Coordinates of N, CA, C and O and ligand atoms in Angstrom, one line a residue:
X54 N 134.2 44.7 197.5 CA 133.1 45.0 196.5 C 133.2 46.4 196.1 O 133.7 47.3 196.9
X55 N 132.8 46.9 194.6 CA 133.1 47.8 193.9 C 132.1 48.9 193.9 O 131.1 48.5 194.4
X56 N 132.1 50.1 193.6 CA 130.8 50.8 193.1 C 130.2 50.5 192.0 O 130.8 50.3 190.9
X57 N 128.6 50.3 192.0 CA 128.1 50.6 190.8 C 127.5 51.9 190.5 O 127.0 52.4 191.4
X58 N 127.5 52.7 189.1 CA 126.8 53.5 189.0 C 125.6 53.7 187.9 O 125.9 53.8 186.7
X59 N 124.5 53.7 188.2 CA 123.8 53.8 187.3 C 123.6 54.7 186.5 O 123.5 55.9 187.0
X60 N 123.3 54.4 184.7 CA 123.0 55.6 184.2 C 121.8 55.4 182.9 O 121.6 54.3 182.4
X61 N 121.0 56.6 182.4 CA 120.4 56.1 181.4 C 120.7 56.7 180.2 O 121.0 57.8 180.0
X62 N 120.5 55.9 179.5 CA 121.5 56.0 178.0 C 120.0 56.2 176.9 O 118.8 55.9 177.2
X63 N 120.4 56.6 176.2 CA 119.3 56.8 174.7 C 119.7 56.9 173.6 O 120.5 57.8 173.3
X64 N 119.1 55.9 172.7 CA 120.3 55.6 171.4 C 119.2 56.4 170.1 O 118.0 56.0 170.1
X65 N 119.5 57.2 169.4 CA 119.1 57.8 168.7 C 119.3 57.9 167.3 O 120.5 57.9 167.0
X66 N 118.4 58.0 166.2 CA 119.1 58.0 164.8 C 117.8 57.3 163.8 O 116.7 56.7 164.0
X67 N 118.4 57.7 162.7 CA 117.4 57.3 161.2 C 117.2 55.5 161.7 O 118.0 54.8 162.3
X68 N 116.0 55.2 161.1 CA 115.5 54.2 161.1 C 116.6 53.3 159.8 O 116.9 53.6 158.6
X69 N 116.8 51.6 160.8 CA 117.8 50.9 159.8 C 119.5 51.3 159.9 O 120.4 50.7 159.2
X70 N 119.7 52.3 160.9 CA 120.9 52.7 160.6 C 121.6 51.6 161.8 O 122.8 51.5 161.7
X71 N 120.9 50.7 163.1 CA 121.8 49.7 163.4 C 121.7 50.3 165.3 O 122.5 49.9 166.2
X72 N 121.1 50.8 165.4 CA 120.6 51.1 167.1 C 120.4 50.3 168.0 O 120.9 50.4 169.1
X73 N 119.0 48.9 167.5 CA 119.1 48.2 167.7 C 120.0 46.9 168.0 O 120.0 46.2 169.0
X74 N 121.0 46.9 166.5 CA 121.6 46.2 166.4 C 123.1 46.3 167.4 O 123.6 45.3 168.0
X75 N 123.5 47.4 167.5 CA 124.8 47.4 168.3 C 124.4 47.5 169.7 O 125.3 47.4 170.6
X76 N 123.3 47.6 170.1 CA 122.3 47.1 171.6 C 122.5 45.6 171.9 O 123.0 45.3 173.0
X77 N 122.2 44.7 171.1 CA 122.1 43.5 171.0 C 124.0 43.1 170.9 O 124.5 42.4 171.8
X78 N 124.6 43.5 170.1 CA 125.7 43.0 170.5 C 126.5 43.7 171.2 O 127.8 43.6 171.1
X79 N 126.0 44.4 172.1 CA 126.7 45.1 173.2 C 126.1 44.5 175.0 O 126.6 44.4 176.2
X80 N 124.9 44.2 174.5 CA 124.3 43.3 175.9 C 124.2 41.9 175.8 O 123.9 41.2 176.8
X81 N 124.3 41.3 174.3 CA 123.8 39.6 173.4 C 125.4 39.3 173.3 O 125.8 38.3 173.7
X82 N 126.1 40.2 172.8 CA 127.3 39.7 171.6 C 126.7 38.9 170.7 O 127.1 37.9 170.3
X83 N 125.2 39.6 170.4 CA 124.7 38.4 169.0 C 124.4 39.8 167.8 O 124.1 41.0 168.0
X84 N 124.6 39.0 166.6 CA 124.0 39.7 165.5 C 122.8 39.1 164.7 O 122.9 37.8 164.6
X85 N 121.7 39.8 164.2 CA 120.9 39.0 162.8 C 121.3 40.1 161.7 O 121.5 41.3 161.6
X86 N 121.3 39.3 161.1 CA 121.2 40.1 159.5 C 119.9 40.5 158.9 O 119.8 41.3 158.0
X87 N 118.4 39.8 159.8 CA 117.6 40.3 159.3 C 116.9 41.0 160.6 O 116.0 40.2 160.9
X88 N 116.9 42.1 161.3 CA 116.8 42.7 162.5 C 115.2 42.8 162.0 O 114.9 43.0 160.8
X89 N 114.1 42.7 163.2 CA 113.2 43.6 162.8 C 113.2 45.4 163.0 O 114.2 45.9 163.6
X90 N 112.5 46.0 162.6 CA 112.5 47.7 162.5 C 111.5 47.7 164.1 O 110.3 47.4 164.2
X91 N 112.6 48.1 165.2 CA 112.1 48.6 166.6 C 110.7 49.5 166.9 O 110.7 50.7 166.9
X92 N 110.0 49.1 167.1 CA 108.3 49.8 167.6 C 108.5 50.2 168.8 O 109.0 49.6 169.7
X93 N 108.0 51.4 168.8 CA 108.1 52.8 170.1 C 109.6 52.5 170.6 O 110.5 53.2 170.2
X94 N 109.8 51.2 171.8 CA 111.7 51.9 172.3 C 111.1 50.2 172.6 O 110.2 49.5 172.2
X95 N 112.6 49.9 173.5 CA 112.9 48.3 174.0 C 113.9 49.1 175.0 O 114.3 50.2 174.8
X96 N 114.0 48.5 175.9 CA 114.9 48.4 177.4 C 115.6 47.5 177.7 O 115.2 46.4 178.2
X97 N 116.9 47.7 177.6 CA 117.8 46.9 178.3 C 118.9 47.5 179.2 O 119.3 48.7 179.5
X98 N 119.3 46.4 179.6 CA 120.5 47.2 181.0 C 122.1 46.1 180.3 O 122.1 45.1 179.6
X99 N 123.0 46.9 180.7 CA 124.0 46.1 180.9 C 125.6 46.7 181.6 O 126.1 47.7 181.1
X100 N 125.9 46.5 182.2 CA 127.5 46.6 182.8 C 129.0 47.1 182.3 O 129.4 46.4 181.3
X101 N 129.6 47.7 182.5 CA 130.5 47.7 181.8 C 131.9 48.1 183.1 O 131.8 49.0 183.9
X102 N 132.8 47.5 182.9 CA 133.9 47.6 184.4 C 134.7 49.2 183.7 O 135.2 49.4 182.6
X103 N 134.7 50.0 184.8 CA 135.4 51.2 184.6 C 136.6 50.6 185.3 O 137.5 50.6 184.4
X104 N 137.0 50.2 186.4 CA 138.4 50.0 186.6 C 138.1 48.9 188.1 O 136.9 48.7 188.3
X105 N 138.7 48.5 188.7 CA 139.0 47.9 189.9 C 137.6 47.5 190.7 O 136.8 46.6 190.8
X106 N 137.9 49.2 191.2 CA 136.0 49.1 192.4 C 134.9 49.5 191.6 O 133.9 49.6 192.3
X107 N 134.8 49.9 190.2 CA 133.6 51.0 189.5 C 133.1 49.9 188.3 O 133.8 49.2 187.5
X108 N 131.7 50.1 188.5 CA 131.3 49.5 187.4 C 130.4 50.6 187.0 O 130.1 51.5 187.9
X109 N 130.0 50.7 185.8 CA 129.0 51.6 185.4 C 127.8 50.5 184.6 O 128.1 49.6 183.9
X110 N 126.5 50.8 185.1 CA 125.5 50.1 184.5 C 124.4 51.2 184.1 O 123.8 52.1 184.7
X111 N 124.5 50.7 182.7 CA 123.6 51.2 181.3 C 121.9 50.8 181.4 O 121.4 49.8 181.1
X112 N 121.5 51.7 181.8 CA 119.6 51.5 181.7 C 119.3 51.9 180.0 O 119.4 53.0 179.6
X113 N 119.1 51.3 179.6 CA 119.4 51.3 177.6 C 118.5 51.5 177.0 O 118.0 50.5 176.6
X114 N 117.5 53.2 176.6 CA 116.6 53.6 176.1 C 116.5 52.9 174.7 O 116.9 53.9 175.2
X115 N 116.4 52.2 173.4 CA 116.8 52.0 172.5 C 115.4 52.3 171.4 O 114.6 51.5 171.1
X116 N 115.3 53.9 170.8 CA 114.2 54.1 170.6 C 114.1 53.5 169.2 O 114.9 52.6 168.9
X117 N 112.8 54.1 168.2 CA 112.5 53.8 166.9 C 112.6 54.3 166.2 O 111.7 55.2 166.1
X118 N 113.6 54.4 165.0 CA 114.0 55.3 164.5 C 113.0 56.0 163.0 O 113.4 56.9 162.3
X119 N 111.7 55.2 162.9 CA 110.6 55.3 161.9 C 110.1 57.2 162.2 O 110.3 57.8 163.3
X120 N 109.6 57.5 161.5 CA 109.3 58.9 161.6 C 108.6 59.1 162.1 O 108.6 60.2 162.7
X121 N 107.5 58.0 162.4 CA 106.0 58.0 162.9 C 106.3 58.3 164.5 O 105.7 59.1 165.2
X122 N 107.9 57.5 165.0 CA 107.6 57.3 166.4 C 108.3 58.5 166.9 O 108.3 58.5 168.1
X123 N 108.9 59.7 166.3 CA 109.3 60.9 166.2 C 109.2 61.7 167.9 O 110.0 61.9 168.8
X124 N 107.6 61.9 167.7 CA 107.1 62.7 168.8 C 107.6 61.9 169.7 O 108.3 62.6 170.5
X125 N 107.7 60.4 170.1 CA 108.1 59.9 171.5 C 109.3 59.7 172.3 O 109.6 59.3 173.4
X126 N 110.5 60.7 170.9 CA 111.5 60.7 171.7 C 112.1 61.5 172.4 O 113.3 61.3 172.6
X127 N 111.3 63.0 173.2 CA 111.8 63.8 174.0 C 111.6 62.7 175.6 O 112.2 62.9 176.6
X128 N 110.6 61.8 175.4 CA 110.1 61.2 176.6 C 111.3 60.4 177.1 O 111.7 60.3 178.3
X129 N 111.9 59.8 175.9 CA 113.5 58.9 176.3 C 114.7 59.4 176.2 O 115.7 58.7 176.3
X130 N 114.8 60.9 175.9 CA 115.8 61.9 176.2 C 116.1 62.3 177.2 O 117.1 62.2 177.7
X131 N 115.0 63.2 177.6 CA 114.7 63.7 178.9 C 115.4 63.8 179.8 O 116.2 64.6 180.0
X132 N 115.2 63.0 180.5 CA 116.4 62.1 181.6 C 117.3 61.4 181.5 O 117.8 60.6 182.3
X133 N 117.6 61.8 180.1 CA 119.2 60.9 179.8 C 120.4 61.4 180.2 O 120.8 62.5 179.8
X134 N 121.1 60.6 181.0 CA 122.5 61.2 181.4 C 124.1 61.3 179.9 O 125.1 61.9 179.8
X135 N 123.0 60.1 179.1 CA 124.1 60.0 178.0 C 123.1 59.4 176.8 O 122.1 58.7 177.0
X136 N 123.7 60.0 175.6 CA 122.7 59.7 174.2 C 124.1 59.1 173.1 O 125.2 59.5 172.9
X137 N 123.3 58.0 172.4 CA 124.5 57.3 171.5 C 123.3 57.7 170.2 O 122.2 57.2 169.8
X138 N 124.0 58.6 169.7 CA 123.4 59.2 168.0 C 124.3 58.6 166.9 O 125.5 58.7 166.5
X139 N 122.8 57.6 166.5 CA 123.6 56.4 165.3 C 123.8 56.9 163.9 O 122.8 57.6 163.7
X140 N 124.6 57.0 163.0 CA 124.1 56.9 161.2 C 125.1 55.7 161.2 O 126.0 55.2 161.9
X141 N 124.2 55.5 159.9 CA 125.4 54.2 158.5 C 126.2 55.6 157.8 O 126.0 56.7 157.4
X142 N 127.3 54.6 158.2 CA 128.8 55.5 157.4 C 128.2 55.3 155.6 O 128.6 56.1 154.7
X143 N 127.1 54.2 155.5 CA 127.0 54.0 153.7 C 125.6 55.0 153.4 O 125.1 55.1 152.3
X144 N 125.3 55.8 154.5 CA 123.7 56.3 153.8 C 124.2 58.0 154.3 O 123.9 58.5 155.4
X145 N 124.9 58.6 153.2 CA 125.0 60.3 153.7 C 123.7 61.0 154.4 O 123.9 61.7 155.4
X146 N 122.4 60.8 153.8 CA 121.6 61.2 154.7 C 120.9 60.9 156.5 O 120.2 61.7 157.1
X147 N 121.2 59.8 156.8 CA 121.4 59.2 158.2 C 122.4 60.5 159.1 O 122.1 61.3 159.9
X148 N 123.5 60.3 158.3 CA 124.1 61.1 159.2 C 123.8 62.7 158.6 O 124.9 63.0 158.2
X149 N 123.1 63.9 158.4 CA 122.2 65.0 158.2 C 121.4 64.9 159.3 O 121.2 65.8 160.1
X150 N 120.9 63.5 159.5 CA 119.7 63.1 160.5 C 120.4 63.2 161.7 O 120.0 64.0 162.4
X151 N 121.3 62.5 162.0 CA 122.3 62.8 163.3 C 122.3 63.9 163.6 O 121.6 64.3 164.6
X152 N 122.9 64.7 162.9 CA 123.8 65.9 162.8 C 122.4 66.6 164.0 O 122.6 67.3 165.0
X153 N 120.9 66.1 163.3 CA 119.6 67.2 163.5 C 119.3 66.7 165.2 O 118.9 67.5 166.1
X154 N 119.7 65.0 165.5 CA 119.5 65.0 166.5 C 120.8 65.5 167.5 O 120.5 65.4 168.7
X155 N 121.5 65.7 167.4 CA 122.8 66.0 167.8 C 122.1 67.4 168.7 O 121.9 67.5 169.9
X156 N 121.7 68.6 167.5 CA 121.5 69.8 168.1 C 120.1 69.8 168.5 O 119.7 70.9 168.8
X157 N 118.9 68.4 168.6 CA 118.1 68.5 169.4 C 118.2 68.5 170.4 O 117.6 69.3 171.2
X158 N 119.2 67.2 171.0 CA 119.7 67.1 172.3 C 120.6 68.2 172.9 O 120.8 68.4 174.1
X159 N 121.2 68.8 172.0 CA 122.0 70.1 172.9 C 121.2 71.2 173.3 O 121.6 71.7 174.3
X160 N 120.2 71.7 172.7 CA 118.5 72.6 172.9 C 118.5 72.1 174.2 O 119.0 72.5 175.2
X161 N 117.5 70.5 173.5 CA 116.0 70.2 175.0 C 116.3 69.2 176.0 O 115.5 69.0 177.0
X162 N 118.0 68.4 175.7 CA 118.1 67.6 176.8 C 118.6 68.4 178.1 O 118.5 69.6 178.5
X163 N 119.6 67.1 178.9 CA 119.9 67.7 179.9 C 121.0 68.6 179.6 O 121.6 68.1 178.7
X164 N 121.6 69.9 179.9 CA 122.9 70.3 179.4 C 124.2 69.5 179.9 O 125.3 69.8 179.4
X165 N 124.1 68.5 180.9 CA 125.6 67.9 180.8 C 125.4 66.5 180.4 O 126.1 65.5 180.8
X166 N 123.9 66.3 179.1 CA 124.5 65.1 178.7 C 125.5 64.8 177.8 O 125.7 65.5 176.8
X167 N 126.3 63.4 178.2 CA 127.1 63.0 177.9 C 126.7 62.2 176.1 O 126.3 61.0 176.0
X168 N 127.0 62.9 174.9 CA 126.7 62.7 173.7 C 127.7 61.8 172.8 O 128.7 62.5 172.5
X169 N 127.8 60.4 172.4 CA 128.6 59.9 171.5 C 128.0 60.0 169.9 O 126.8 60.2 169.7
X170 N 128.9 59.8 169.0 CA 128.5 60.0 167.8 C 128.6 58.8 167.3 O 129.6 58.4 167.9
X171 N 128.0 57.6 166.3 CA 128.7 56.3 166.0 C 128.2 56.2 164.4 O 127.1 56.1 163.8
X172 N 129.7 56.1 163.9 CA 129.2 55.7 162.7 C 129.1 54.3 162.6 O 130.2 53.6 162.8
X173 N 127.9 53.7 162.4 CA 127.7 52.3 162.3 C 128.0 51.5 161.3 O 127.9 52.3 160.3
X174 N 128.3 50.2 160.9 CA 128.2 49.6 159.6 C 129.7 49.7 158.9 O 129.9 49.8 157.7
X175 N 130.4 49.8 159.6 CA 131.7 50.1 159.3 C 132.5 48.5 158.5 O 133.7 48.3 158.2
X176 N 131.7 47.9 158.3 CA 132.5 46.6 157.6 C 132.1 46.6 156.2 O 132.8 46.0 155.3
X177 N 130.9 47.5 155.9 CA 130.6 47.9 154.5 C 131.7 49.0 154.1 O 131.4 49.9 153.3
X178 N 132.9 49.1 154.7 CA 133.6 50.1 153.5 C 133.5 50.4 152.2 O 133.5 51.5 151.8
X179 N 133.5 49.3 151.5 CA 133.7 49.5 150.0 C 132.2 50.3 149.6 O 131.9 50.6 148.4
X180 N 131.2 50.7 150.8 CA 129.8 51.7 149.9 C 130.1 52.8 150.9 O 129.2 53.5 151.2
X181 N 131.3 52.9 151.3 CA 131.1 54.5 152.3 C 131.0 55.7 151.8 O 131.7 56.2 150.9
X182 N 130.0 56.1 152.4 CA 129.1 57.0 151.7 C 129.6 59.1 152.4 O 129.4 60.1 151.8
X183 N 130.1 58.6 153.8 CA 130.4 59.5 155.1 C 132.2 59.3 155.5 O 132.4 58.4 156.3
X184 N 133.1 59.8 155.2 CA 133.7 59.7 155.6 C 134.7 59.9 156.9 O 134.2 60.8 157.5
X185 N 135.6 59.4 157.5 CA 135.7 59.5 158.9 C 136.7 61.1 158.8 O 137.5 61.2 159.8
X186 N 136.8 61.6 158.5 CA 137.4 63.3 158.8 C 136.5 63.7 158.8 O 136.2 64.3 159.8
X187 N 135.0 63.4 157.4 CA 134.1 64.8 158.2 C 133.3 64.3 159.1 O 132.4 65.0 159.4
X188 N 133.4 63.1 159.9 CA 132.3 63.1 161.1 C 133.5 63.7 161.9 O 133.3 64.7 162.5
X189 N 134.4 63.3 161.9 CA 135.6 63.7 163.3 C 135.2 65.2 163.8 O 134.8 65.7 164.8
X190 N 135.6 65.7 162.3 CA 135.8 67.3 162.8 C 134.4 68.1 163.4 O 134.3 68.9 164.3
X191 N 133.2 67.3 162.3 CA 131.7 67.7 163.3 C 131.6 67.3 164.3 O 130.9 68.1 164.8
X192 N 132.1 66.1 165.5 CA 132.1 65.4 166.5 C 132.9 66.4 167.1 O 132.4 66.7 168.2
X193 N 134.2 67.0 166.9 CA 134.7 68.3 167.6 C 134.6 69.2 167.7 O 134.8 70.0 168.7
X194 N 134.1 69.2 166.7 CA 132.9 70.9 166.5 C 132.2 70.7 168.2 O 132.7 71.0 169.3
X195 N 131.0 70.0 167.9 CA 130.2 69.8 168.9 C 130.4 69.2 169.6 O 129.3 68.7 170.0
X196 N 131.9 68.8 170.4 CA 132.2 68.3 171.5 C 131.5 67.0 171.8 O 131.1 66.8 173.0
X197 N 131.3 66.1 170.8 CA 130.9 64.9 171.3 C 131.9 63.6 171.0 O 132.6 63.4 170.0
X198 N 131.7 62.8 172.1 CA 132.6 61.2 171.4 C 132.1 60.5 169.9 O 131.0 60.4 169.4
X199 N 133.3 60.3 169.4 CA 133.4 59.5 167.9 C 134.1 58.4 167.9 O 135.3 58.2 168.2
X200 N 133.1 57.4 167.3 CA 133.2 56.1 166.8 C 133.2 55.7 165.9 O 132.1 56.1 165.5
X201 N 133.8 54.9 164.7 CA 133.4 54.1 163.9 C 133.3 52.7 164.7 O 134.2 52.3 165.4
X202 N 131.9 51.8 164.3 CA 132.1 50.8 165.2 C 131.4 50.0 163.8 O 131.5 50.5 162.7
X203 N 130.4 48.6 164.0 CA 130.2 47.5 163.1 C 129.4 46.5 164.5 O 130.0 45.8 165.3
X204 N 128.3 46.8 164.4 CA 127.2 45.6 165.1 C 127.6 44.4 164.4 O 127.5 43.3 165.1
X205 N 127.9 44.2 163.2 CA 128.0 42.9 162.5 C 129.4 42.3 162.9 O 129.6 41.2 163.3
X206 N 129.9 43.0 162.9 CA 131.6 42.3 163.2 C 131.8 42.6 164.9 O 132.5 41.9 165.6
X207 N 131.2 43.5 165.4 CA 131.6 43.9 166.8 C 132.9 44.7 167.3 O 133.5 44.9 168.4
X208 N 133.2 45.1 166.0 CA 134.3 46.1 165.9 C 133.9 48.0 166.4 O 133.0 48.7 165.9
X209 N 134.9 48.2 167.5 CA 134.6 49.4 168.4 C 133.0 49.0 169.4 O 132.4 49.8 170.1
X210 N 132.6 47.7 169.2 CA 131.1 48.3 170.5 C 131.5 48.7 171.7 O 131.7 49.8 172.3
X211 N 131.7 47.5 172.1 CA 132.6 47.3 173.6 C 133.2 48.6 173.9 O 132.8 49.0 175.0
X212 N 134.3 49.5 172.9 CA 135.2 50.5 173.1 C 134.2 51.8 173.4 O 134.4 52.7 174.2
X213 N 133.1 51.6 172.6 CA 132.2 52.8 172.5 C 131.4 53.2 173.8 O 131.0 54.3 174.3
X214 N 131.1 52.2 174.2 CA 130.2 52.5 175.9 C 131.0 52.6 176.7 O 130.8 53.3 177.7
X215 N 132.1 52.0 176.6 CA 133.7 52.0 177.7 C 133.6 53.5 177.8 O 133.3 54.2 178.7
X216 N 133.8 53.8 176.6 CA 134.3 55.4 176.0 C 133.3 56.4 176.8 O 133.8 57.4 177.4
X217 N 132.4 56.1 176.8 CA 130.8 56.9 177.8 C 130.8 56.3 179.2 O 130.2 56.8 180.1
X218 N 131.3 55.4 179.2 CA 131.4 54.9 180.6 C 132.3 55.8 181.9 O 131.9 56.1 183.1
X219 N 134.0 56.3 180.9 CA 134.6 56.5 181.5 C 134.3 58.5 181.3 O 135.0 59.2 182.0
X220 N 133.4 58.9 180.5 CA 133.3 60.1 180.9 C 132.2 60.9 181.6 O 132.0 62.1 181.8
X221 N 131.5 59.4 182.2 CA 130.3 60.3 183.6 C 130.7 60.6 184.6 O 131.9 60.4 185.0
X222 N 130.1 61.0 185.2 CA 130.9 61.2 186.4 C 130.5 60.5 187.5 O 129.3 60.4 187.8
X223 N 131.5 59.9 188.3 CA 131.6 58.7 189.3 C 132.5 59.1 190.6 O 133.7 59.2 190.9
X224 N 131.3 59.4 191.1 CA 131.4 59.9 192.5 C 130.3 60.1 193.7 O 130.7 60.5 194.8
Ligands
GTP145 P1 114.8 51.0 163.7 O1 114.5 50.1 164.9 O2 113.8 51.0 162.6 O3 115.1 52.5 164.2 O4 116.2 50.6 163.1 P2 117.6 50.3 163.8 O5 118.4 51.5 163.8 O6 117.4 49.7 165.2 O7 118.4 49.2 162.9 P3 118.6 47.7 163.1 O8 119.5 47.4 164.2 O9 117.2 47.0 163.1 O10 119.4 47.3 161.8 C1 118.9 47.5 160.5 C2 119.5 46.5 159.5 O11 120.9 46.8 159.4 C3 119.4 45.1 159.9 O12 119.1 44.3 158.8 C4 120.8 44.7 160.4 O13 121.1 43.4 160.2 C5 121.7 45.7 159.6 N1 122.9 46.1 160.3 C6 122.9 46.6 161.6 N2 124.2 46.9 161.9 C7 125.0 46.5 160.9 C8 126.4 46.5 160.7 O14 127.2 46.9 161.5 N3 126.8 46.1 159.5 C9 126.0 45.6 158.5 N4 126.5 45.2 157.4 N5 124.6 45.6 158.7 C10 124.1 46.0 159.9
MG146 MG1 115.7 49.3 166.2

């Protein structure tokens, strides 16, 4: 039998940009096309195999990305060992919004959390709005992991928590 390690994750980003949704098909493998809009956070866990004896398991903040619920998310930051900051590659403003929570979490969270960038919705190419050089080079700028992934198709999820899985530290 292997290690587990637990960790807690907090998915962050403009409301509608798909937080929810790449949650659900990363612990479901299910998609809807008509998601409801997430009220205060939802909680889920899920596993992911780092190699042989290590597993890494995800305690899954998955907050609200409505404006209203704003104030409640230093409470699901806090103690995050790792933050998945969402936009739609089709909405230029989502990702401004990132960008804002990006340098919230480098301020007030923990200083060694582990930060991914995801551009979501990646099967809508033909409305991309965000292109993948300028998130890259912002994502190096500020030293965080980059994704383009797709809750609807399930393209990059899997890769993307693998990706945060294999940069905590397990020991
Ligand atoms: P809040 O809970 O309000 O913060 O929104 P959210 O970020 O959780 O977004 P949610 O997952 O509810 O998705 C919003 C809408 O986008 C839903 O209608 C989804 O079906 C759709 N959606 C999510 N991911 C994708 C994707 O990868 N591709 C496409 N085409 N649509 C998506
Ligand atoms: Mg949601």
């Amino acid at each position: 039998a292997g290690k587990v390690f637990n960790f807690k994750l907090v998915l962050l980003g403009e409301s509608a940009v798909g937080k929810s949704s790449l949650v659900m098909r990363f612990v479901k493998d299910q998609f809807d096309d008509f998601r409801e809009s997430t009220i205060g956070a939802a909680f889920f866990t899920q596993s992911v195999p780092v190699d042989d004896n290590t597993t890494v398991k995800f305690e899954i903040w998955d907050t609200a990305g409505q404006e209203r619920y704003k104030s409640l998310a230093p409470m699901y930051y806090r103690n995050a060992q790792c933050a998945v900051v969402v936009y739609d590659i089709t909405q230029a403003a989502s990702f401004e919004k990132a960008k804002n929570w990006v340098k919230e979490l480098q301020r007030q969270a923990d200083p060694d959390i582990v930060i991914a960038l995801v551009g979501n919705k990646n099967d809508l190419a033909s409305r991309r709005a965000v292109t993948t050089d300028e998130s890259q080079a912002y994502a190096n700028e500020a030293h965080l992991l980059f994704q383009e992934a797709s809750a609807k198709t399930g393209a990059n999820v899997n890769e993307l928590f693998k990706s945060i899985a294999k940069k905590m530290p397990l020991e």
